[in-house]
XYZ file of N, CA and C in Angstrom:
792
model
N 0.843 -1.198 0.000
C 0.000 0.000 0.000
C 0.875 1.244 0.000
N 0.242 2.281 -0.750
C 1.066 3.290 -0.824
C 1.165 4.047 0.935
N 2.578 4.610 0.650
C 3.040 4.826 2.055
C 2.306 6.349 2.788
N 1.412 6.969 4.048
C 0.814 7.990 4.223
C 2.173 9.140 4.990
N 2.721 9.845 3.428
C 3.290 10.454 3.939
C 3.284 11.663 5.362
N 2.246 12.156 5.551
C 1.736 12.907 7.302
C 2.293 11.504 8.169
N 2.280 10.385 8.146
C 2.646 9.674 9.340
C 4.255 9.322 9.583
N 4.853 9.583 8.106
C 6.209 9.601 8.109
C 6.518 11.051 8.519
N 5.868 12.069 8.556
C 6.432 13.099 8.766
C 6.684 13.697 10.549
N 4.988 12.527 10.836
C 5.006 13.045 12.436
C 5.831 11.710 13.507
N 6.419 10.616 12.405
C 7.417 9.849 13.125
C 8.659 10.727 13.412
N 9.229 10.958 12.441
C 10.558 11.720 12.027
C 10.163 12.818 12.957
N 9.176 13.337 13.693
C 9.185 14.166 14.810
C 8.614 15.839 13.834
N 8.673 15.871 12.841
C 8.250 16.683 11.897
C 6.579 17.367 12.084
N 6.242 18.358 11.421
C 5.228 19.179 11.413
C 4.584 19.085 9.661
N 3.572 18.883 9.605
C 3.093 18.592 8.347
C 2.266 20.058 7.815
N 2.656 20.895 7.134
C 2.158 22.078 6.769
C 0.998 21.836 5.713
N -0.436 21.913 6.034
C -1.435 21.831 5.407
C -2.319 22.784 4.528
N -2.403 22.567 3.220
C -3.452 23.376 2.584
C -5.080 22.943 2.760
N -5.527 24.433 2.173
C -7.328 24.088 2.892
C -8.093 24.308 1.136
N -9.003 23.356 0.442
C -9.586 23.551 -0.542
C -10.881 23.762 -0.122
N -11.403 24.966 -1.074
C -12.606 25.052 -0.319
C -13.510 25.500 -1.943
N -12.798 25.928 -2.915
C -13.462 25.720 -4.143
C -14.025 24.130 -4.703
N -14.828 24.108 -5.171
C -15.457 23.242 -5.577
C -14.649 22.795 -7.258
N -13.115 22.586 -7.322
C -13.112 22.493 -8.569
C -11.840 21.793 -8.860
N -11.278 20.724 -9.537
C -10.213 19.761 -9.570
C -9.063 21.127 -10.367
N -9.431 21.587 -11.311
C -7.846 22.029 -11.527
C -7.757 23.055 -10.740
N -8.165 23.477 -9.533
C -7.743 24.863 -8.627
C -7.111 23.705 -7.604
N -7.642 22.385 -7.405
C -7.214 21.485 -6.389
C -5.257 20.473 -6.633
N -5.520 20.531 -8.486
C -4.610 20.330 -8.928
C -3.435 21.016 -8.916
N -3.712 22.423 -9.283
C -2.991 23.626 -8.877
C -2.167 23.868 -7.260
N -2.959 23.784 -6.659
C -2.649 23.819 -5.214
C -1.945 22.684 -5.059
N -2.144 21.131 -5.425
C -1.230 20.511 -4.888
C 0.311 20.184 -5.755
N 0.321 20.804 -6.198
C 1.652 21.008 -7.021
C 2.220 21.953 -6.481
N 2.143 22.785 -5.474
C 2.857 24.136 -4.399
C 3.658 23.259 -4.026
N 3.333 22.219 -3.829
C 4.116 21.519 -2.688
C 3.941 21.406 -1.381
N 2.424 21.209 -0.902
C 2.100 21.179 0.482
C 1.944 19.749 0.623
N 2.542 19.861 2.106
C 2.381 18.386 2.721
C 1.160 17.649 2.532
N -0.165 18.400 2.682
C -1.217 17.901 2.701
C -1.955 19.018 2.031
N -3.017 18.359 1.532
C -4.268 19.047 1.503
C -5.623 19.044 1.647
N -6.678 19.647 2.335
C -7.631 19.433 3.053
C -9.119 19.673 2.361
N -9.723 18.821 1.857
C -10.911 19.281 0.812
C -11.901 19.252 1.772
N -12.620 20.847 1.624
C -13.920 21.049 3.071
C -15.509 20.620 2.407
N -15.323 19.348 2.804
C -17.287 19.067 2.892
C -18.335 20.132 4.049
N -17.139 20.857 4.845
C -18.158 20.872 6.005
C -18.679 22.429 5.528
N -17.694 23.607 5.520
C -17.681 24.737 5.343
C -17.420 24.591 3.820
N -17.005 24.319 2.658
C -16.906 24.544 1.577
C -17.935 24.669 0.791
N -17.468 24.567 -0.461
C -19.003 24.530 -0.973
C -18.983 23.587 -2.234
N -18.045 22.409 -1.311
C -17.903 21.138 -2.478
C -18.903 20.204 -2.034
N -19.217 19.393 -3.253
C -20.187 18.243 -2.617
C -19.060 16.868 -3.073
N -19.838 16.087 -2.610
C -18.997 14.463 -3.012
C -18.787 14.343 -4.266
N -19.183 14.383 -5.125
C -18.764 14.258 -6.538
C -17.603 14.711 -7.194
N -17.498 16.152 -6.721
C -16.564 16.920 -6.995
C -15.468 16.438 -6.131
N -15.593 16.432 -4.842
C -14.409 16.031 -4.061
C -14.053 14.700 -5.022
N -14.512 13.924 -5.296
C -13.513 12.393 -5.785
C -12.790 13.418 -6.972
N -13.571 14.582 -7.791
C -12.491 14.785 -8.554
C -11.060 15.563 -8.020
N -11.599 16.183 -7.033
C -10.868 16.850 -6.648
C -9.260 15.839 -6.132
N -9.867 14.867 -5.127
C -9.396 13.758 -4.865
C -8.431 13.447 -5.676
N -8.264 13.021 -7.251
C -7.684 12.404 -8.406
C -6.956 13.520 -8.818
N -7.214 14.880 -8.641
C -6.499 16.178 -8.940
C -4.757 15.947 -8.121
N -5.355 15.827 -6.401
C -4.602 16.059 -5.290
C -3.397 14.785 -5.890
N -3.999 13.737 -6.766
C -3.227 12.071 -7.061
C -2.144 12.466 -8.031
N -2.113 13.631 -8.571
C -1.043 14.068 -9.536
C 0.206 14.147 -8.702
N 0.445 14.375 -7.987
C 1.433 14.556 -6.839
C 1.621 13.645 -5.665
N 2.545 14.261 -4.984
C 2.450 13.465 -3.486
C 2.183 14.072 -2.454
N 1.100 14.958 -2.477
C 0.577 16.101 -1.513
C -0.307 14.980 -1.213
N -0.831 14.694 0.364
C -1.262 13.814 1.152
C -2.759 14.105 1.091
N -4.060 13.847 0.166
C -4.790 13.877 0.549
C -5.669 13.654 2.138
N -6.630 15.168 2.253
C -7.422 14.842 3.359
C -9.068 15.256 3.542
N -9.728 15.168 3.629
C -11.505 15.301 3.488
C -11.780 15.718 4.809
N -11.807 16.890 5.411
C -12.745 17.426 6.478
C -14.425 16.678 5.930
N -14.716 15.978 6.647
C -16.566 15.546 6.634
C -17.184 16.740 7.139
N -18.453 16.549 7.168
C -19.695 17.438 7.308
C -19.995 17.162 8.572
N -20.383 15.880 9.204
C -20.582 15.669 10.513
C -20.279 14.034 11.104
N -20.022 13.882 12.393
C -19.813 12.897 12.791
C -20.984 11.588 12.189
N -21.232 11.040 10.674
C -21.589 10.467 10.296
C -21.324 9.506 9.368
N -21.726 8.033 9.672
C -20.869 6.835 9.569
C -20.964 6.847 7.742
N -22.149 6.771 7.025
C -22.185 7.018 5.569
C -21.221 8.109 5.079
N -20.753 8.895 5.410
C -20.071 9.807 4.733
C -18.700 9.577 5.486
N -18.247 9.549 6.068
C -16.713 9.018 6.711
C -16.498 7.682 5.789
N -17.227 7.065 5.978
C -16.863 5.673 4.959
C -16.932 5.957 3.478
N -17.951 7.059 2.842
C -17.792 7.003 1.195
C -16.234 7.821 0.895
N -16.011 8.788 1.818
C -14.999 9.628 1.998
C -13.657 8.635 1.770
N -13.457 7.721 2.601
C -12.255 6.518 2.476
C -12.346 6.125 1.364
N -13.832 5.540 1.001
C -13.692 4.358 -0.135
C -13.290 5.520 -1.182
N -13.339 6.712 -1.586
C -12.945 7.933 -2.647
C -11.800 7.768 -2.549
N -10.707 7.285 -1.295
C -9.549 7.707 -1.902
C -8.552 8.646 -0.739
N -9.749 9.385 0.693
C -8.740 10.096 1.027
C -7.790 9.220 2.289
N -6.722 9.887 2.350
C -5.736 8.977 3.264
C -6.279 9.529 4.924
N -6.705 11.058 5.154
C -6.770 11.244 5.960
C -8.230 11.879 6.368
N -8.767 11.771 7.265
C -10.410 12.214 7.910
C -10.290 13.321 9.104
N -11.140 14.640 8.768
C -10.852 15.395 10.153
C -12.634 15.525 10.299
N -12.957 15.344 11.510
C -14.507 14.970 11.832
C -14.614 15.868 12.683
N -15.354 16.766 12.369
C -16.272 18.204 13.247
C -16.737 17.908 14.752
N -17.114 18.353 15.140
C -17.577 18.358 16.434
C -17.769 16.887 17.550
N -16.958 16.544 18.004
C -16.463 15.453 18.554
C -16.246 15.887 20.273
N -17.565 15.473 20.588
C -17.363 15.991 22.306
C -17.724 14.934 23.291
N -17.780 14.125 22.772
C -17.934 12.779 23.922
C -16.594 12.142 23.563
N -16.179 10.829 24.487
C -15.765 10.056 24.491
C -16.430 8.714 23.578
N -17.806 9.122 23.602
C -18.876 7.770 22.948
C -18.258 8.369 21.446
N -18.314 9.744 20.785
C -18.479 10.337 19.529
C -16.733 9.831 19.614
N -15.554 9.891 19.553
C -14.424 9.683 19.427
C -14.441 8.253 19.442
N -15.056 7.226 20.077
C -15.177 5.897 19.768
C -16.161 5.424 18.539
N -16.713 5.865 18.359
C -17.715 6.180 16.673
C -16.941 6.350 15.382
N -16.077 7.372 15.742
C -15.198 7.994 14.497
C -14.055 6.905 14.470
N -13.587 6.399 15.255
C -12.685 5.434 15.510
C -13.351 4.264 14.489
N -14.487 3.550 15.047
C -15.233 2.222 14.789
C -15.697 2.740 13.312
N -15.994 3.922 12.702
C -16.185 3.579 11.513
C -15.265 3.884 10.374
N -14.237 4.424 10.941
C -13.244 4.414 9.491
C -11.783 3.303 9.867
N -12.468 2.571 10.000
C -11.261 1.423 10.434
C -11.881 0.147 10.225
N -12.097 -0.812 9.148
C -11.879 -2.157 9.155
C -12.275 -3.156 10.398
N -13.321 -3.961 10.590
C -13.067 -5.128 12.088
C -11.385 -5.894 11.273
N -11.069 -6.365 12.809
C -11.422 -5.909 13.764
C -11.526 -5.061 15.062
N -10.827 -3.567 14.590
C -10.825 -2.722 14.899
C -11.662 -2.071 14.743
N -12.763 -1.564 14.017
C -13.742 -0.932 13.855
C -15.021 -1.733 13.032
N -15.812 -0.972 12.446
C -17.212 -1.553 11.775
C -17.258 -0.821 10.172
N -16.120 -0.396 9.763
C -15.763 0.053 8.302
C -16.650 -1.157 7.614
N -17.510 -0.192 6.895
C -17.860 -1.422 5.712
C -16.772 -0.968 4.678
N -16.401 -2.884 3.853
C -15.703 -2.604 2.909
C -16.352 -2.659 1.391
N -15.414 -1.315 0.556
C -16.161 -1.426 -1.009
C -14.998 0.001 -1.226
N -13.747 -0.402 -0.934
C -12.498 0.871 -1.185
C -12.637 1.063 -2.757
N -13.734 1.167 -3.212
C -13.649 1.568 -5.111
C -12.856 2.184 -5.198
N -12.078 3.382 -5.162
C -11.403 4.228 -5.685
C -10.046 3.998 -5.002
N -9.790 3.790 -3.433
C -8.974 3.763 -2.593
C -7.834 2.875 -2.991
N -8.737 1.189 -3.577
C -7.584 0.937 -4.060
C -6.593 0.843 -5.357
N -6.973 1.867 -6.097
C -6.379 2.763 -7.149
C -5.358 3.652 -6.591
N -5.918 4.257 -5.731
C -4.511 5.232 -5.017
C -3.706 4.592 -3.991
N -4.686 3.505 -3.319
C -3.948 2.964 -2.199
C -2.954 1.622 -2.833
N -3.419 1.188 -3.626
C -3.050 0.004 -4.127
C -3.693 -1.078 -3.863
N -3.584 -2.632 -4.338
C -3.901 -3.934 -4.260
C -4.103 -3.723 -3.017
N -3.587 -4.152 -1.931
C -3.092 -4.436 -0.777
C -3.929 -3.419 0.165
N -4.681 -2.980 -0.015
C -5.222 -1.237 0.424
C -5.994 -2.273 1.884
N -6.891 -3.117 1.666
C -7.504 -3.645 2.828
C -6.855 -4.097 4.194
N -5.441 -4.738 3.539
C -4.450 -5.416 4.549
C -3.986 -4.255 5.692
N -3.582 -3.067 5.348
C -3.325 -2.165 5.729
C -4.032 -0.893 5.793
N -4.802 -0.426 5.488
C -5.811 0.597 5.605
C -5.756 1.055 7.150
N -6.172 0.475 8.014
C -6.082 0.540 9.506
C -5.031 1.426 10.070
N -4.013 0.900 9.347
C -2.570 1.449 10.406
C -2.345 2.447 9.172
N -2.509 2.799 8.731
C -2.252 3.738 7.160
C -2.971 5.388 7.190
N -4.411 5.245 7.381
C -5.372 6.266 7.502
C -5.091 7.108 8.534
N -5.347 8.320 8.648
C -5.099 9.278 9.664
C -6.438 9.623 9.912
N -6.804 9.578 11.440
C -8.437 9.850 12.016
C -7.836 10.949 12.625
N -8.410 12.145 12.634
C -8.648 13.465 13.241
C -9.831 13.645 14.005
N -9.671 14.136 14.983
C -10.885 14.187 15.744
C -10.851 16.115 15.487
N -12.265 16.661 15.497
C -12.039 18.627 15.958
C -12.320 18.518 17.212
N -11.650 19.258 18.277
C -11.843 19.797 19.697
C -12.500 21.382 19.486
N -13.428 21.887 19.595
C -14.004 22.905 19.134
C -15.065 23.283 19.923
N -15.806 22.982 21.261
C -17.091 23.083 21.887
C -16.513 22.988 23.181
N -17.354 23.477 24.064
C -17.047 24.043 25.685
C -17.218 22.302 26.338
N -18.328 21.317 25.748
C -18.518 20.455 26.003
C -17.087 19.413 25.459
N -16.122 19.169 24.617
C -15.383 18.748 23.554
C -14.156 19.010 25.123
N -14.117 20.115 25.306
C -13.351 20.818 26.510
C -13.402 20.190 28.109
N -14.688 19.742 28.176
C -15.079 19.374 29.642
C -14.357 17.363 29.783
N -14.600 17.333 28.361
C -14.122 15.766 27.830
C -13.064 15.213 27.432
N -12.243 16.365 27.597
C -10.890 16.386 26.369
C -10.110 15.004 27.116
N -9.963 14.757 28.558
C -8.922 13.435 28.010
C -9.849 12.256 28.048
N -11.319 12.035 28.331
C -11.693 11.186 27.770
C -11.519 11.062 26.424
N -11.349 11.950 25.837
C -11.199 11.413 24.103
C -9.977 11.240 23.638
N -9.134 11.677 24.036
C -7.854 11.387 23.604
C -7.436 10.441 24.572
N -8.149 9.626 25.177
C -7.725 8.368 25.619
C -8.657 7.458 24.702
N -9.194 7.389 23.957
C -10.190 6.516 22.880
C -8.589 5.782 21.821
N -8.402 4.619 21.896
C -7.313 4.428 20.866
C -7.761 4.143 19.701
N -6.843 4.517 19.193
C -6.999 4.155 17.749
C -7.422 5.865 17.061
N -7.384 6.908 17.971
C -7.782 8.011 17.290
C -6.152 9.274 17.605
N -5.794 8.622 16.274
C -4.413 9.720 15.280
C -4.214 10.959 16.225
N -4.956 11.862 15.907
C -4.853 13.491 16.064
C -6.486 14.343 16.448
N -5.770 15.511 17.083
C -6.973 16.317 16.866
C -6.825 17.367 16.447
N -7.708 18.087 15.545
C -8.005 19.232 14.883
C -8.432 20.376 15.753
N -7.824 21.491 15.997
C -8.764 22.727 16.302
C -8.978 23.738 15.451
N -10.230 23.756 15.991
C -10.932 25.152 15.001
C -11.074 25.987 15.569
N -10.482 27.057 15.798
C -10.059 28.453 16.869
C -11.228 29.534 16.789
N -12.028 29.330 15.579
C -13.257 30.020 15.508
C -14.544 29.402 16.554
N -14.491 28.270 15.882
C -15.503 27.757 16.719
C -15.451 27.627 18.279
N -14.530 27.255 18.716
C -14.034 27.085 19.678
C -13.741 28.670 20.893
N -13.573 29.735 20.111
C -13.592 30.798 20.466
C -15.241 31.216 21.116
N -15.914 31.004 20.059
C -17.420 31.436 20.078
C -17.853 30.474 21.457
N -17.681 29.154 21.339
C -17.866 28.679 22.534
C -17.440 28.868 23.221
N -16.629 29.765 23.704
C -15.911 30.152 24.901
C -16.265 31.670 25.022
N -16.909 32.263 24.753
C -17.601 34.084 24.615
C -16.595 34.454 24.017
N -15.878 34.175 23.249
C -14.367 35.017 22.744
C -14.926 35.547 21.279
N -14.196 35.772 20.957
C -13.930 36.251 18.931
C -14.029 35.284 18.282
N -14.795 35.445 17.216
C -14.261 33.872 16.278
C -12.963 34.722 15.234
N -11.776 33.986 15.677
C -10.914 34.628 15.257
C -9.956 33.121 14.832
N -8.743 32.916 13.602
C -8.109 31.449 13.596
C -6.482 32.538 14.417
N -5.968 33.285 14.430
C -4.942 34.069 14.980
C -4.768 34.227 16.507
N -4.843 35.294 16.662
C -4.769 36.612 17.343
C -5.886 35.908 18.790
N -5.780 34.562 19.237
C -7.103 34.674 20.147
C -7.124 35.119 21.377
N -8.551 36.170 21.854
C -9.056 35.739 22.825
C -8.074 35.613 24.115
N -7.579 35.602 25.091
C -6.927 35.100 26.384
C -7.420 33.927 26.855
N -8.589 33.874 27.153
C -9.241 32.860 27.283
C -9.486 31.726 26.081
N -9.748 32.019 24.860
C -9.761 30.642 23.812
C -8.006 30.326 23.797
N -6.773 30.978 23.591
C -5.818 30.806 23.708
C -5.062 30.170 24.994
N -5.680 30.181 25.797
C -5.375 29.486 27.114
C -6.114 27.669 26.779
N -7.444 28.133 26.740
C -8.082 26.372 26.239
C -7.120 26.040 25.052
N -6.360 26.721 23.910
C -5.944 26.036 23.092
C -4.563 25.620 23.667
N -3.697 25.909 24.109
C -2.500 25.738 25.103
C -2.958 24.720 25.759
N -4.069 24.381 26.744
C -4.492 23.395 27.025
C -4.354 21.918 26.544
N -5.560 22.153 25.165
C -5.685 20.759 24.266
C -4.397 20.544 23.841
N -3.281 21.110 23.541
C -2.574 20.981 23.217
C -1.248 20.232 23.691
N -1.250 20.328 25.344
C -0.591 20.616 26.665
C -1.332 18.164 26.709
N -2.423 18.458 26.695
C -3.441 17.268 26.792
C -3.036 16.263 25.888
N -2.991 16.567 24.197
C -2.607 15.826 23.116
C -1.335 15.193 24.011
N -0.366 16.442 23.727
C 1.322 15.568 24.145
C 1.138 14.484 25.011
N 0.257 14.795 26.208
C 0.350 13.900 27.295
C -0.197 12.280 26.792
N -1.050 11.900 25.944
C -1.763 11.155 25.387
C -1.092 10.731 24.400
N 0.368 11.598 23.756
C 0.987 10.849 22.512
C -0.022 10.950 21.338
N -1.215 11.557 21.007
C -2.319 12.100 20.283
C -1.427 13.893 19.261
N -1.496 13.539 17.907
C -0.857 14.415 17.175
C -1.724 15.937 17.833
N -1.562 17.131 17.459
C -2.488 18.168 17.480
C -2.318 19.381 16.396
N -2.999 19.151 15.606
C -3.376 20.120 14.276
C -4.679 21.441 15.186
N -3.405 22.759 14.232
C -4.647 23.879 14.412
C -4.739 24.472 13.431
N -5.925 25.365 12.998
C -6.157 26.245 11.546
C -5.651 27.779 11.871
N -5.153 28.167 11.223
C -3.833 29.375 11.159
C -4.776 30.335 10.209
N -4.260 31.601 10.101
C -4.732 32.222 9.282
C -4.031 32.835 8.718
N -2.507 33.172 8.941
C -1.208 33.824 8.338
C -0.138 32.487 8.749
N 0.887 32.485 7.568
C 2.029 31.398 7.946
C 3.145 31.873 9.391
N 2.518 33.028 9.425
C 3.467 33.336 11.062
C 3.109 32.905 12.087
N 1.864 33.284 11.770
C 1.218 32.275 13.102
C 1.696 30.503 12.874
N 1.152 30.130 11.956
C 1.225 28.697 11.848
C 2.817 28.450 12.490
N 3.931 29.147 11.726
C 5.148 29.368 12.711
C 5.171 29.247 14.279
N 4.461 29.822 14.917
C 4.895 30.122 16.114
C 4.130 28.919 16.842
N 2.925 28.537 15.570
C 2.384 26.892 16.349
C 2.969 26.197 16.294
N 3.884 25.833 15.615
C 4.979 24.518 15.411
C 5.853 24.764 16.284
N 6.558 25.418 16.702
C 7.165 25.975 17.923
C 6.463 25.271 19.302
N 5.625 25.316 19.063
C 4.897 25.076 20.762
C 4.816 23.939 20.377
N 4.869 23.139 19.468
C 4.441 21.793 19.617
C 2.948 21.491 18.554
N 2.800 22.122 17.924
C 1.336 21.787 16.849
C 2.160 20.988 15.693
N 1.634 19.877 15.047
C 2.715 18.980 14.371
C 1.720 18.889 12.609
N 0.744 19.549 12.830
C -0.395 19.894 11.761
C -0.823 21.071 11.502
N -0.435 22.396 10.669
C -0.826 23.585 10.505
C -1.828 23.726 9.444
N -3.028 24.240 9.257
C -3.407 24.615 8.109
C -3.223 26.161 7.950
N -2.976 26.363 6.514
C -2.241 28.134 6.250
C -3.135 28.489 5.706
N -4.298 29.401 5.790
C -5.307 29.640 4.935
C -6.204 28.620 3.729
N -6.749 28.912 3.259
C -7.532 28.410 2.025
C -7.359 28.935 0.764
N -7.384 27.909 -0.538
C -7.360 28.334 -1.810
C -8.231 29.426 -1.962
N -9.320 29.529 -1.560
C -10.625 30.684 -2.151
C -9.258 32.199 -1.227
N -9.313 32.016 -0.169
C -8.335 32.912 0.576
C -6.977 33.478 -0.459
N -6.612 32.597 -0.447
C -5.377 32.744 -1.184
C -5.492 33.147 -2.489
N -6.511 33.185 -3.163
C -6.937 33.762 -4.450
C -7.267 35.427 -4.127
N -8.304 35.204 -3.486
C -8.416 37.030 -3.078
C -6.888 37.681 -2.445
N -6.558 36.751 -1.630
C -5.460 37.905 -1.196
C -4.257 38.043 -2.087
N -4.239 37.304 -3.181
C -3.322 37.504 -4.098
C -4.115 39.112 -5.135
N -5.656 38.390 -5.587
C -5.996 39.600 -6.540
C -5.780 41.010 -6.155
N -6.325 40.876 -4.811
C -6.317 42.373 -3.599
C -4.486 43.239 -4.082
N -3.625 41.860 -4.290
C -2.542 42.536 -3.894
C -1.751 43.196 -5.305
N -2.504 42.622 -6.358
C -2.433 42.908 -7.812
C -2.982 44.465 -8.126
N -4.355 44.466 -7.457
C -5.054 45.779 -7.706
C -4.417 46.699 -6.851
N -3.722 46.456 -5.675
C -3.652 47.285 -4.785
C -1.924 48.165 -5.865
N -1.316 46.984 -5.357
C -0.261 47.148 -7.096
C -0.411 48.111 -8.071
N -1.365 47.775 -8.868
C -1.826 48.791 -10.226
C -2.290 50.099 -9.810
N -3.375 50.032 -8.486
C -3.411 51.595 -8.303
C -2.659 52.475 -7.967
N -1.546 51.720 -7.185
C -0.545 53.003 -6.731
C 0.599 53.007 -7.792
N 1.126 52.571 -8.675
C 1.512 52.778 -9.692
C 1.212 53.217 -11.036
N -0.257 53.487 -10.775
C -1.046 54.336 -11.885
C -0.435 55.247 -12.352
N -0.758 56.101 -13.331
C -0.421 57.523 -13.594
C -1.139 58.360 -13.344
N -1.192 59.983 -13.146
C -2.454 60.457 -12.784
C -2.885 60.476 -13.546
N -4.038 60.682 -13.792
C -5.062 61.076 -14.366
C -4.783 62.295 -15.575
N -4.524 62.711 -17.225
C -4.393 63.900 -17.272
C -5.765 64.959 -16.861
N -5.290 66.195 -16.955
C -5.593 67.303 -16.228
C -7.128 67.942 -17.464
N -8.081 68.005 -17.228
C -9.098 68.047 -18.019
C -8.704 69.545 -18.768
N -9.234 69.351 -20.310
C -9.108 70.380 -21.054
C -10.079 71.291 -20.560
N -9.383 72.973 -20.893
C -10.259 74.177 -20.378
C -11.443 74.376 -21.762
N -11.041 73.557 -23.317
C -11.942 73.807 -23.786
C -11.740 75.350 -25.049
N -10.517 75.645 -24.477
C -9.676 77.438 -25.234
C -9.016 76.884 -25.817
């Protein structure tokens, strides 16, 4: 089976720098993974892709060796499983605040007899190879999101659930549940203290911990502390703030204006 480069990266003690797709469209997905990012993250939840598109998108990300990954829509067993059988190596699952919901996400993207994965890898084993069933288990990366005041009250029940990789934070959401800003930067005292926390929690558990960034400085100063999963903005993001910086460009290098005729 082909090898999941994010798990070679977080052996080697490494930080896996992640892109976020949030267009609905294979050659913007193709595009992006030819940058050269470790990973890249196609959003069912917030995007405005549906399944169809993601498998293309999916086969886009296959041009390369940028690590496919599928944020799902919600902790639900039909879509975590069509998500695998498409192809992606890695799963980050939204709102995960029990210990019962982290044993769920566990049991369905994993094979018995470790989990209750139904098998039908159509696509998976095209990218994964022959062999995709034998190994699938120890191969796939399960993400859990820590993101809710409740997610917070639970945190080492869930990162004591085995068999579950990493967890995801979403600094927006997670903010709002905490009365703060929905902000992915700059947080809050209080959401920045809970994120220091989960984070503080992961290590202790040997549990990876991915957070969503909104400038690569920040994502910087997360790898520093110990975050071993950054996401750096989004393609739709990264398109505007490139155009913004084109126009902003052309206007101040304009010429003036000439000076209107008097008409004499």
């Amino acid at each position: 089976m082909r090898d999941n480069k994010l798990r070679q990266i977080w052996k080697a003690g490494g930080a896996a720098v992640n892109g976020w797709l949030a267009i609905p469209d294979s050659f913007s997905a193709e595009v992006m993974a030819h940058q050269g990012w470790d990973t890249l993250t196609i959003d069912l939840q917030h995007g405005v892709v549906d399944y169809q598109r993601m498998v293309t998108m999916l086969q886009a990300i296959s041009t390369t060796e940028t690590v496919p990954v599928v944020r799902v829509p919600w902790l639900e067993p039909g879509i975590l499983m069509k998500t695998l059988d498409a192809g992606a190596y890695g799963v980050i699952c939204p709102m995960v605040n029990t210990r019962e919901d982290a044993q769920k996400l566990v049991a369905w993207t994993h094979y018995a007899p470790r989990g209750t994965r139904s098998f039908g890898p159509v696509r998976a084993l095209l990218y994964g190879g022959a062999d995709y069933p034998q190994h699938a288990n120890d191969t796939i990366v399960t993400f859990a999101m820590i993101e809710t005041a409740q997610a917070l009250d639970n945190l080492d029940d869930i990162l004591s659930v085995e068999g579950l990789d990493a967890i995801y934070i979403g600094p927006s959401d997670l903010s709002l549940a905490l009365g703060c800003t929905p902000v992915f930067d700059d947080l809050d005292p209080k959401a920045a203290e809970a994120v220091d926390h989960i984070l503080a929690r992961a290590k202790a558990h040997g549990v990876v911990a991915g957070i969503h960034n909104g400038t690569p400085e920040s994502a910087l100063k997360r790898i520093a502390k110990g975050f071993q999963f950054v996401t750096v903005s989004s393609d739709a993001r990264l398109m505007a703030a490139g155009a913004q910086q084109v126009r902003r460009t052309m206007r101040a290098s304009a010429a003036p204006a000439p000076a209107a005729s008097s008409g004499y």
